[in-house]
Coordinates of C-alpha atoms and ligand atoms in Angstrom, one line a residue:
X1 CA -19.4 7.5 20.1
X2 CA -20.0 3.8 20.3
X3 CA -18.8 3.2 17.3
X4 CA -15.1 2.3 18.3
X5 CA -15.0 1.6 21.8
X6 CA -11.8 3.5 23.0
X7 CA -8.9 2.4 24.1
X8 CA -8.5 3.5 28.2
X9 CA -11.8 3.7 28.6
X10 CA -13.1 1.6 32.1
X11 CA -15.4 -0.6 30.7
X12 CA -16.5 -2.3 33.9
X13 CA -21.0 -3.2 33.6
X14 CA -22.7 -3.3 36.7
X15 CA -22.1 -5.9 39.7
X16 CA -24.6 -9.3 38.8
X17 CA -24.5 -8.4 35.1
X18 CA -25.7 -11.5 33.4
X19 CA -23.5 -12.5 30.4
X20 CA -24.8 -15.3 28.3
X21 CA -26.1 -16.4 25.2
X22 CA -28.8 -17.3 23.1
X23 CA -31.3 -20.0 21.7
X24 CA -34.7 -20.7 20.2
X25 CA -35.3 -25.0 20.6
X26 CA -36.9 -25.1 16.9
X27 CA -33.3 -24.1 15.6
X28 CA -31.0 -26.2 17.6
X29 CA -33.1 -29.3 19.7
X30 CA -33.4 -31.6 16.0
X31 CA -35.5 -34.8 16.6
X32 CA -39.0 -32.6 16.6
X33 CA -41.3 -35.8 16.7
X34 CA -38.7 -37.6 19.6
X35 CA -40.4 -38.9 22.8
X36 CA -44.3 -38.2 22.2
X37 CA -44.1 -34.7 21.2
X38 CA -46.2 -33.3 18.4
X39 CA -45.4 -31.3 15.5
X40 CA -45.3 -27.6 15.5
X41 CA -46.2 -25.2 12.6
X42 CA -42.1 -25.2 11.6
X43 CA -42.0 -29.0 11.4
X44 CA -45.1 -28.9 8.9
X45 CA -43.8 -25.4 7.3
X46 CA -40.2 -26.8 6.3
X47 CA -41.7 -30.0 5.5
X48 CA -44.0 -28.3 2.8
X49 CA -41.9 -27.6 -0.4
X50 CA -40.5 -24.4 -1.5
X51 CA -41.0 -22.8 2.0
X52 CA -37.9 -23.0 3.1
X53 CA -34.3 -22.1 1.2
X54 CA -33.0 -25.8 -0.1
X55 CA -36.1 -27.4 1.9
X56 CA -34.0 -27.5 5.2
X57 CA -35.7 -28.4 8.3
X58 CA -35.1 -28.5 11.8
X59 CA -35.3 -32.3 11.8
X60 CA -31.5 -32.4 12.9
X61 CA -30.3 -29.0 13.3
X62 CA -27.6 -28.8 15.9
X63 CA -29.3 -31.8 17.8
X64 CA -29.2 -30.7 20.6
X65 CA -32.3 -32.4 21.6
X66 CA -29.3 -35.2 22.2
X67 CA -26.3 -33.2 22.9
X68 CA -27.6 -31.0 25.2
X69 CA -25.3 -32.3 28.1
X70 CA -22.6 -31.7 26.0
X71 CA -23.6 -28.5 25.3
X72 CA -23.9 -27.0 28.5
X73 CA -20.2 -28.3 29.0
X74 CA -19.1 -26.1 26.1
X75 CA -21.4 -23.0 27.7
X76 CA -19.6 -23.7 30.8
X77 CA -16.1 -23.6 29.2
X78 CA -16.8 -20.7 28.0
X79 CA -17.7 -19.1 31.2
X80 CA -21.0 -18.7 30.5
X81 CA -23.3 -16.5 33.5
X82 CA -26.7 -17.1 31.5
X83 CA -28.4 -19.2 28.9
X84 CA -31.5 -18.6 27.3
X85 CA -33.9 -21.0 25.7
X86 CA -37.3 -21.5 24.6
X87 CA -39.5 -24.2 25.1
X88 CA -40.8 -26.6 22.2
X89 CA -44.8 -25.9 23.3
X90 CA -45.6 -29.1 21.2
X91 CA -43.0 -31.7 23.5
X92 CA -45.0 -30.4 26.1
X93 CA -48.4 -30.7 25.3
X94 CA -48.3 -32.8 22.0
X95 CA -52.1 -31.0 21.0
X96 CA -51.3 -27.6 22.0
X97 CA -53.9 -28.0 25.2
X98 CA -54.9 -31.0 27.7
X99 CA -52.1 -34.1 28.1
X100 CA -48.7 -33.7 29.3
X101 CA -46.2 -35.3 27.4
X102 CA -43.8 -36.0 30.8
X103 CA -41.0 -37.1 28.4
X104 CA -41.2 -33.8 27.0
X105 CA -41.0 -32.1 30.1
X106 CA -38.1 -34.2 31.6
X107 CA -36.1 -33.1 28.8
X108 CA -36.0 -29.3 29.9
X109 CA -36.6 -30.0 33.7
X110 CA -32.8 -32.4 33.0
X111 CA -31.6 -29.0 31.0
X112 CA -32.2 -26.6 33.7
X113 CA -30.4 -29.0 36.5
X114 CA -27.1 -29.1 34.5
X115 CA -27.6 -25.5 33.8
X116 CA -27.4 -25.1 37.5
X117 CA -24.6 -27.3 38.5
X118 CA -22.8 -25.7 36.0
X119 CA -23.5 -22.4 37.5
X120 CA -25.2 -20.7 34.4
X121 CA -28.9 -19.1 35.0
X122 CA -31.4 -20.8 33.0
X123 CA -34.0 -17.9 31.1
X124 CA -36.8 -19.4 29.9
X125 CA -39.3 -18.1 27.1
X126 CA -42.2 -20.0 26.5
X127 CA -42.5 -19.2 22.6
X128 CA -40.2 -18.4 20.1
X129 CA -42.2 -19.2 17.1
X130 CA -43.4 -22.9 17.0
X131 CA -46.9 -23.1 17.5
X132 CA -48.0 -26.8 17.8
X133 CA -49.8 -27.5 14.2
X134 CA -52.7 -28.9 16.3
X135 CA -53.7 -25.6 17.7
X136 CA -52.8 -23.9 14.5
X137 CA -55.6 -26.4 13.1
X138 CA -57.4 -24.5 15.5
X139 CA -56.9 -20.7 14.1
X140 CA -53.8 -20.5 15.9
X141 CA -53.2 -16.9 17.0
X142 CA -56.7 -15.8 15.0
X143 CA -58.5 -17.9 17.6
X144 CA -59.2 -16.0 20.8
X145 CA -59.3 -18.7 22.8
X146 CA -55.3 -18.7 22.4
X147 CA -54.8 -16.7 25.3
X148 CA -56.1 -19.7 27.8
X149 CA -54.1 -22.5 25.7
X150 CA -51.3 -20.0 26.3
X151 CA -51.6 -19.5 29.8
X152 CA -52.4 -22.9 30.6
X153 CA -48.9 -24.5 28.8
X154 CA -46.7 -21.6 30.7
X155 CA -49.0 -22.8 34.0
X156 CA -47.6 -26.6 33.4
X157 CA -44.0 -25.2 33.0
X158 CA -44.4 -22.6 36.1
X159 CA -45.4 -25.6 38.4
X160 CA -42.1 -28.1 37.0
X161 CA -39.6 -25.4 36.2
X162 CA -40.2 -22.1 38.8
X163 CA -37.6 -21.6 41.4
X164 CA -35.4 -23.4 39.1
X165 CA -36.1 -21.6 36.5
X166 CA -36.0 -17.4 38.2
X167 CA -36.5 -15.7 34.6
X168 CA -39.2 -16.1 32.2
X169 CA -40.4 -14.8 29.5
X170 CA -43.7 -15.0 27.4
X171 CA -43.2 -14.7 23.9
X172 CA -40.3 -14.0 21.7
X173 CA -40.5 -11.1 19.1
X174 CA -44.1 -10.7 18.3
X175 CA -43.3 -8.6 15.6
X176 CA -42.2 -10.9 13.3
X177 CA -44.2 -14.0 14.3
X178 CA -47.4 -11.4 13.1
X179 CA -45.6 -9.5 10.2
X180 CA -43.5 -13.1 9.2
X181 CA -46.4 -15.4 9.4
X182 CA -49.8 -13.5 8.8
X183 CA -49.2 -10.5 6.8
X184 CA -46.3 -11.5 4.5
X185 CA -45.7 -15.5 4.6
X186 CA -41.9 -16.0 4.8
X187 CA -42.4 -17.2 8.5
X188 CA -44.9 -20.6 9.4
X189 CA -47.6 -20.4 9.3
X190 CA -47.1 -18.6 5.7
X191 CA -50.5 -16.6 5.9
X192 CA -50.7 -13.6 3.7
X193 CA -53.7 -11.5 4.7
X194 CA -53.7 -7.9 5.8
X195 CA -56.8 -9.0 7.7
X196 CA -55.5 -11.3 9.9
X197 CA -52.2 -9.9 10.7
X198 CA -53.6 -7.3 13.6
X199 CA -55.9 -9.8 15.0
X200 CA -53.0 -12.5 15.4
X201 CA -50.5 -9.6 17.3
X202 CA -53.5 -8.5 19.2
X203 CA -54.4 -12.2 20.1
X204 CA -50.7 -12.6 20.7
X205 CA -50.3 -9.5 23.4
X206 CA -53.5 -11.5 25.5
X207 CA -51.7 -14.7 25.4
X208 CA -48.8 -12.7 26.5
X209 CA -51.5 -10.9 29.0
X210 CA -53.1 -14.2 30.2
X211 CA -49.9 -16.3 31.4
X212 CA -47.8 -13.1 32.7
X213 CA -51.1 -13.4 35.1
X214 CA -51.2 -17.4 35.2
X215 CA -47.3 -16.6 36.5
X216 CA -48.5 -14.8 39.7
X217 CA -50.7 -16.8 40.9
X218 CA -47.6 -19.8 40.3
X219 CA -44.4 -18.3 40.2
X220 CA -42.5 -16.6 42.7
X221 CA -40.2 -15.0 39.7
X222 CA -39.2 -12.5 37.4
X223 CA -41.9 -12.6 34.5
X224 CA -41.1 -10.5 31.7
X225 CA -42.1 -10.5 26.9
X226 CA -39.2 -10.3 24.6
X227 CA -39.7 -8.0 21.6
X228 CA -37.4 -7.0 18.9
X229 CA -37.0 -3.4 18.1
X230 CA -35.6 -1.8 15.3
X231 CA -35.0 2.4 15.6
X232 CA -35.8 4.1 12.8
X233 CA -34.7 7.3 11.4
X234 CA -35.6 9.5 9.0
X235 CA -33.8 9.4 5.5
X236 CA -34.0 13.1 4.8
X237 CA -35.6 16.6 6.5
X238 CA -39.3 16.4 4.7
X239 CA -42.3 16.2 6.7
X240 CA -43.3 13.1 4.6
X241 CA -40.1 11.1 5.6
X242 CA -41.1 12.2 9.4
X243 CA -44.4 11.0 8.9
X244 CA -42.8 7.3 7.9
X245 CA -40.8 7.5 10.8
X246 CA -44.0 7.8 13.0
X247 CA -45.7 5.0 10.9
X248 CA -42.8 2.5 11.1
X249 CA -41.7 2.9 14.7
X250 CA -45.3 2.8 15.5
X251 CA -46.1 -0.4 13.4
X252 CA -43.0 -2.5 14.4
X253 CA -41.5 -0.9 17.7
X254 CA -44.7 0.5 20.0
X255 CA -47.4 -2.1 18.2
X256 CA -46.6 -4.3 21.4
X257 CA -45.0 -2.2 23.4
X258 CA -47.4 0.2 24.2
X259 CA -50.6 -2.3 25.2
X260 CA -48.1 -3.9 27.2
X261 CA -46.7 -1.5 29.0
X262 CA -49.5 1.4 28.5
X263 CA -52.3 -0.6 28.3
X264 CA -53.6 1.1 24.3
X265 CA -52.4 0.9 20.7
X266 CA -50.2 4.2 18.9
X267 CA -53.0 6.0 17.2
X268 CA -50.9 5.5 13.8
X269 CA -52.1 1.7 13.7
X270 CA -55.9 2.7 12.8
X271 CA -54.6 4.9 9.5
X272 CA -51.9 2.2 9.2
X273 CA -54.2 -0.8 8.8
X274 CA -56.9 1.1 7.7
X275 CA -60.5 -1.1 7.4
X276 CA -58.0 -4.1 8.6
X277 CA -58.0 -2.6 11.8
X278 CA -61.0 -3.8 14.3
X279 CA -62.6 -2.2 17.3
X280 CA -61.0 -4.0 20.3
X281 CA -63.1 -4.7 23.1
X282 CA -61.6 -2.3 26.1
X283 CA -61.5 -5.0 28.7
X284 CA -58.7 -6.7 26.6
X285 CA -56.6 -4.3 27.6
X286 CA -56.4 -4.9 31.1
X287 CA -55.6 -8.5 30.4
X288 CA -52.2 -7.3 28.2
X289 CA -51.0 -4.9 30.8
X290 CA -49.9 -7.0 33.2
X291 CA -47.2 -5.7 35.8
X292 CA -43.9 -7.3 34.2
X293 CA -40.4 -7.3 35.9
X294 CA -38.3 -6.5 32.7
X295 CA -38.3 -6.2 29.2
X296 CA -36.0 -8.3 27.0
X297 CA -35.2 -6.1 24.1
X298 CA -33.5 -8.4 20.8
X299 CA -31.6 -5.4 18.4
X300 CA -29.6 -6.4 15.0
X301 CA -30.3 -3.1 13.4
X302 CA -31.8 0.2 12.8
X303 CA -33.3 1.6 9.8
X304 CA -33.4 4.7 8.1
X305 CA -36.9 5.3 6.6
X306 CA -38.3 7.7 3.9
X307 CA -41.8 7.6 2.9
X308 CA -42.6 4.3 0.2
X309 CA -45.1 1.4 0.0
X310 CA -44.2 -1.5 1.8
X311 CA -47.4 -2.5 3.0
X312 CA -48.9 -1.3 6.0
X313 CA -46.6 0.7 6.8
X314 CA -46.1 2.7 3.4
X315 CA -42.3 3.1 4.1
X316 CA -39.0 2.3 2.5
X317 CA -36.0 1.3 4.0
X318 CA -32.9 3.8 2.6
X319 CA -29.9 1.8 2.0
X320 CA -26.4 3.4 3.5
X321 CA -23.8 3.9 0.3
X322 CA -21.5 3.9 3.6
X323 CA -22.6 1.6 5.7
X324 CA -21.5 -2.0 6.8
X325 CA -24.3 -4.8 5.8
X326 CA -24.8 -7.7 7.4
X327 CA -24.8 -11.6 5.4
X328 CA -28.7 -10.7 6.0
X329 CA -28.3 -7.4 4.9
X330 CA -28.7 -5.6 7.7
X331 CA -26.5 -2.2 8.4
X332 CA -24.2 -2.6 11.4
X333 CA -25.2 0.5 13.8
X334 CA -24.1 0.5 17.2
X335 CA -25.3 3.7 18.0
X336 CA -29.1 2.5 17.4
X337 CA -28.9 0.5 20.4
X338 CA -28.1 3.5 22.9
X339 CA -30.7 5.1 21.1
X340 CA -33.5 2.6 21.6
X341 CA -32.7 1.7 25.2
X342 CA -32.5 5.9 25.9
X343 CA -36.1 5.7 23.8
X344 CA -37.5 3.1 26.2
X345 CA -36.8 4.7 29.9
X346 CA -38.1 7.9 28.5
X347 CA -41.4 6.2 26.9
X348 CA -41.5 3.3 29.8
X349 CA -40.2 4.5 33.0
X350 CA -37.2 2.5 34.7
X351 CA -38.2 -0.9 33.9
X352 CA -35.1 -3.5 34.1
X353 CA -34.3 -4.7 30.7
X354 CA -32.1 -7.5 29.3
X355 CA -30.5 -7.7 25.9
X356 CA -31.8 -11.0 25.0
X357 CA -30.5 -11.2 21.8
X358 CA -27.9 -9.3 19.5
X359 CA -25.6 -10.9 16.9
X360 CA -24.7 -10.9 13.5
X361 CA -24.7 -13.4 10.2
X362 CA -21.5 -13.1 8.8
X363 CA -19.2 -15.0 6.3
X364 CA -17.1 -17.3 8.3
X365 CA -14.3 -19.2 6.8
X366 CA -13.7 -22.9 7.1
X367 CA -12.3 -24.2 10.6
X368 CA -8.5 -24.2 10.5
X369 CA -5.8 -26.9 11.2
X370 CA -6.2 -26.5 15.6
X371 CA -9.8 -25.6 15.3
X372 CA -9.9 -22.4 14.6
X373 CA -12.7 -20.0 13.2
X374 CA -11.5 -16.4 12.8
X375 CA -14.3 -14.5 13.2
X376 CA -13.2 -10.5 13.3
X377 CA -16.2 -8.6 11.7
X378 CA -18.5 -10.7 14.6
X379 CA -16.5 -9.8 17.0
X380 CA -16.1 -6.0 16.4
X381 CA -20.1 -6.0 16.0
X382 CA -20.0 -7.5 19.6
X383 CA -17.4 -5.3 20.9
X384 CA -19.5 -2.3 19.3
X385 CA -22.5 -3.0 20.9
X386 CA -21.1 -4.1 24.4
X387 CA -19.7 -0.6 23.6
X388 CA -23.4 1.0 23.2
X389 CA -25.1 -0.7 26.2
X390 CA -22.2 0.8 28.5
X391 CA -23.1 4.2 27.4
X392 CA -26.8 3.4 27.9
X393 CA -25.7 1.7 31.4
X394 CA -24.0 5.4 32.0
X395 CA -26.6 7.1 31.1
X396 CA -29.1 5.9 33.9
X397 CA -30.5 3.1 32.0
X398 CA -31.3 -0.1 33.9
X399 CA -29.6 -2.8 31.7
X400 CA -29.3 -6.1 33.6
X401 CA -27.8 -8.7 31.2
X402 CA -26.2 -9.2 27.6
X403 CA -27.3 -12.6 25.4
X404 CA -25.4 -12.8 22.5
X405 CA -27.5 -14.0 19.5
X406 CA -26.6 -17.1 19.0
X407 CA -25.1 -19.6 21.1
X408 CA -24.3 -22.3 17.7
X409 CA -24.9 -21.4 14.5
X410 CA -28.1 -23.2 13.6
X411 CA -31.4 -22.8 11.2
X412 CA -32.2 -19.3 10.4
X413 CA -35.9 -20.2 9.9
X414 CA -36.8 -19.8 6.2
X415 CA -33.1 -19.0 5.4
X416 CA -32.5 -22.9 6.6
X417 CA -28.9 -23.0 7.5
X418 CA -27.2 -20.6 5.1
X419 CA -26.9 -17.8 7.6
X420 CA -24.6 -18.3 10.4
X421 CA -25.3 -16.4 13.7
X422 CA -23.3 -18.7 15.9
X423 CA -20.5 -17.7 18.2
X424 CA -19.5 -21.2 18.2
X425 CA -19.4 -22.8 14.7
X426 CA -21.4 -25.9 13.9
X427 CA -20.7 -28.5 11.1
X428 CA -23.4 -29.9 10.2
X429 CA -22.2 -33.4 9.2
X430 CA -20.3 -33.6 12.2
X431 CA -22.5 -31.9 14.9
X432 CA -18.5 -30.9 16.3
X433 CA -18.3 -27.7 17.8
X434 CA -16.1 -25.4 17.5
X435 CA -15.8 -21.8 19.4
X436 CA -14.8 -19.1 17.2
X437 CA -12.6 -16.1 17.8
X438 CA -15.6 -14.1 18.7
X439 CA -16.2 -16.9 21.0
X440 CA -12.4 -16.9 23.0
X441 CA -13.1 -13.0 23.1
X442 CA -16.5 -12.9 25.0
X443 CA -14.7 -15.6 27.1
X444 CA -12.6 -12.9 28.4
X445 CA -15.1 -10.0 28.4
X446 CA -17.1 -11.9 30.7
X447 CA -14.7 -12.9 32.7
X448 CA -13.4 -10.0 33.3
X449 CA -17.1 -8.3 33.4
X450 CA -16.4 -6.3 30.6
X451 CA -13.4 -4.7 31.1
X452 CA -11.0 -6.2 28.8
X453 CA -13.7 -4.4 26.0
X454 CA -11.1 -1.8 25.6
X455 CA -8.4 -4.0 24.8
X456 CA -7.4 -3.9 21.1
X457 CA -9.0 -6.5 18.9
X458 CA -6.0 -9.5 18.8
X459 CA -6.1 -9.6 14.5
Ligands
BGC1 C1 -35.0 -14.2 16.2 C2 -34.1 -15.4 16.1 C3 -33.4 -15.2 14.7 C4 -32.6 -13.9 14.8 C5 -31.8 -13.7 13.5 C6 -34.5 -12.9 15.8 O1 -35.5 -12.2 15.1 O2 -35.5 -14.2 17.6 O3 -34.8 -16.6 16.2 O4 -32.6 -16.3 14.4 O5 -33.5 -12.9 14.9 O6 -32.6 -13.5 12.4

């Protein structure tokens, strides 16, 4: 269906659909100790060796932290409707809690103005992955108290930034900040304990809890958490390969989506986690289910899932002979977005949702004579999945906006800057930018909100 968006076809989205791109400040800003801020758990992760491929850090990255003006120009040329960001926590409050490092906060209060002369809606989320190292000396996400530090930093960003800033968001993907950084240690803080892995998601979902409330009582906004969700489906017809299914889209997909939205945990986590999983005191539900505006919803791929022993989830992921893989190995599969966003109105009722990420790693080839970057297998997975949303949008779902995953190319985390996500192309001895094909495409897509999707592709 999705799968090649056809030729004819009116491809029109919804009046006020926001098209923009994407962010996180630990892979673009650089300069992570600039102005008074303090380190976060990624400055002292990359900085420890052999945690991240080649021992890149995000000590220069796109530096944005000094090109942002220029940056917003290129968003701009681009025709840009939206642009979300995250917020370093640590150039805020340089100990995690207490002092406000103004210089810090003049940095994203300057953002957001140019943002708006420029026209392009700012979307804010408060965390995208780095913690400041002085609360993770702390416990970080084990320590309870969490939720108040939490609350408190979005509080000092609701009173500078709201109005200004219309959409916010909590926490970016808690998922993999669990999973990645407590359970299996490719992700900072590079914990490896089946122990602590449910207590930091569930201490993350009351942070989330605690300054989604802080937000009412400051904000006149939209409020809403970002989570990534991969479908899964099964490999073959045996009740054992439905049974993984249950146990992986419980574990990665409803883990957070369910006390957020529902207020309780799928039943599979107990037999999932086993004597890892604690007794949760009841009243911490009603501090995670806090009424949001709209979920933001990142998708790269699905997976198809037969019964194995990837710990906790005792699954294995079934590789397509026929499928196309991503440069981080992930199948390309439109289709698993119209599922997913069919999968959350039916679970979740008609709560608004943005795309806050989607994108894909591929190989790109040098930049040629006239600046070119031709891009093709990026921009059919764009195309593809513009493609899927539609038919989501046609079939009742409330899809408000599309942020394509990533606005540069910059540090894939642990990968360090092998993987390149960007639609605009970033040499890193340079810092020039350079759009690439996928880039002059989306250009037009937006501007012509999404009709010109049924064009053929130009090469
Ligand atoms: C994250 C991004 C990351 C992207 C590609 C998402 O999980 O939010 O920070 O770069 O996926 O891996």
């Amino acid at each position: 269906m999705s799968d090649a968006p056809a030729q004819g076809r009116d491809f029109r989205f919804p009046d006020g659909f926001l098209w923009g791109a994407a962010t996180a400040a630990h892979q673009i800003e650089g300069s992570p100790l600039a102005d008074g801020a303090g380190p976060s758990i990624w400055t002292r992760f990359a900085h420890t060796p052999g945690m991240t491929l080649n021992g890149d850090t995000g000590d220069v990255a796109c530096d944005h932290y000094r090109r942002w003006k220029q940056d917003v120009a290129l968003m701009r040329e681009l025709g840009l409707k939206a642009y979300r960001f995250s917020v370093s926590w640590s150039r805020i409050h340089p100990e995690g809690t207490g002092r406000v490092n103004q210089a810090g906060l003049d940095f994203y209060s300057r953002l957001v103005d140019e943002l708006l002369e420029n026209g392009i809606e700012p979307l804010l989320t408060l965390f995208h992955w780095d913690l400041p190292a002085a609360l993770d000396d702390r416990g970080g996400w084990l320590n309870r108290d969490c939720a108040d530090w939490f609350a408190d930093y979005g509080t000092t960003l609701y009173r500078a930034l709201d109005g200004r800033v219309k959409k916010w968001a909590t926490i970016n993907e808690p998922w993999v900040v669990t999973d990645g950084g407590y359970l299996h240690g490719a992700l900072a803080p590079g914990h490896r304990s089946r122990y602590e892995a449910p207590i930091a998601a569930h201490n993350l979902m009351r942070a989330h809890g605690a300054a989604a409330q802080a937000y009412r009582a400051e904000g006149r906004h939209e409020m809403g958490l970002v989570v990534n969700i991969e479908p899964k489906y099964p490999a073959g017809d045996s009740p054992e390969d439905a049974a993984a299914v249950r146990r992986a889209h419980a574990y990665m997909n409803e883990q957070f989506l369910h006390p957020a939205l529902l207020g309780r945990y799928p039943d599979e986590l107990k037999d999932i986690f086993g004597d890892a999983w604690p007794e949760w005191p009841a009243e911490d539900f009603a501090l995670i289910r806090q009424p949001l505006d709209f979920v933001g919803i990142n998708y790269y791929t699905r997976s198809v899932t037969a019964a194995g022993d990837s710990y906790p989830q005792r699954t294995a992921v079934v590789r397509q002979p026929l499928g196309t893989y991503t440069e981080t190995g992930w199948e390309v599969f439109p289709q698993g977005l119209t599922d997913l966003l069919l999968w959350f109105k039916d679970t979740y009722g008609d709560l608004p949702v943005y795309i806050t990420e989607n994108g894909a790693a591929f190989f790109d080839p040098p930049v040629a004579e006239g600046g070119r970057v031709r891009d093709p297998l990026r921009t059919d997975y764009l195309r593809k999945h513009l493609s899927a949303i539609h038919d989501a949008i046609a079939a009742g779902v409330d899809v408000r906006g599309y942020m394509a995953w990533s606005l540069l190319d910059n540090l894939e985390w642990s990968l360090g800057y092998s993987k390149r996500f960007g639609i605009v192309h970033v040499n890193y001895g340079t810092q020039e930018r350079t759009p690439k094909d996928s880039a002059r495409w989306y250009s037009k897509v937006i501007a012509s909100n999404g009709r010109t999707l049924s064009d053929p592709l130009p090469y």
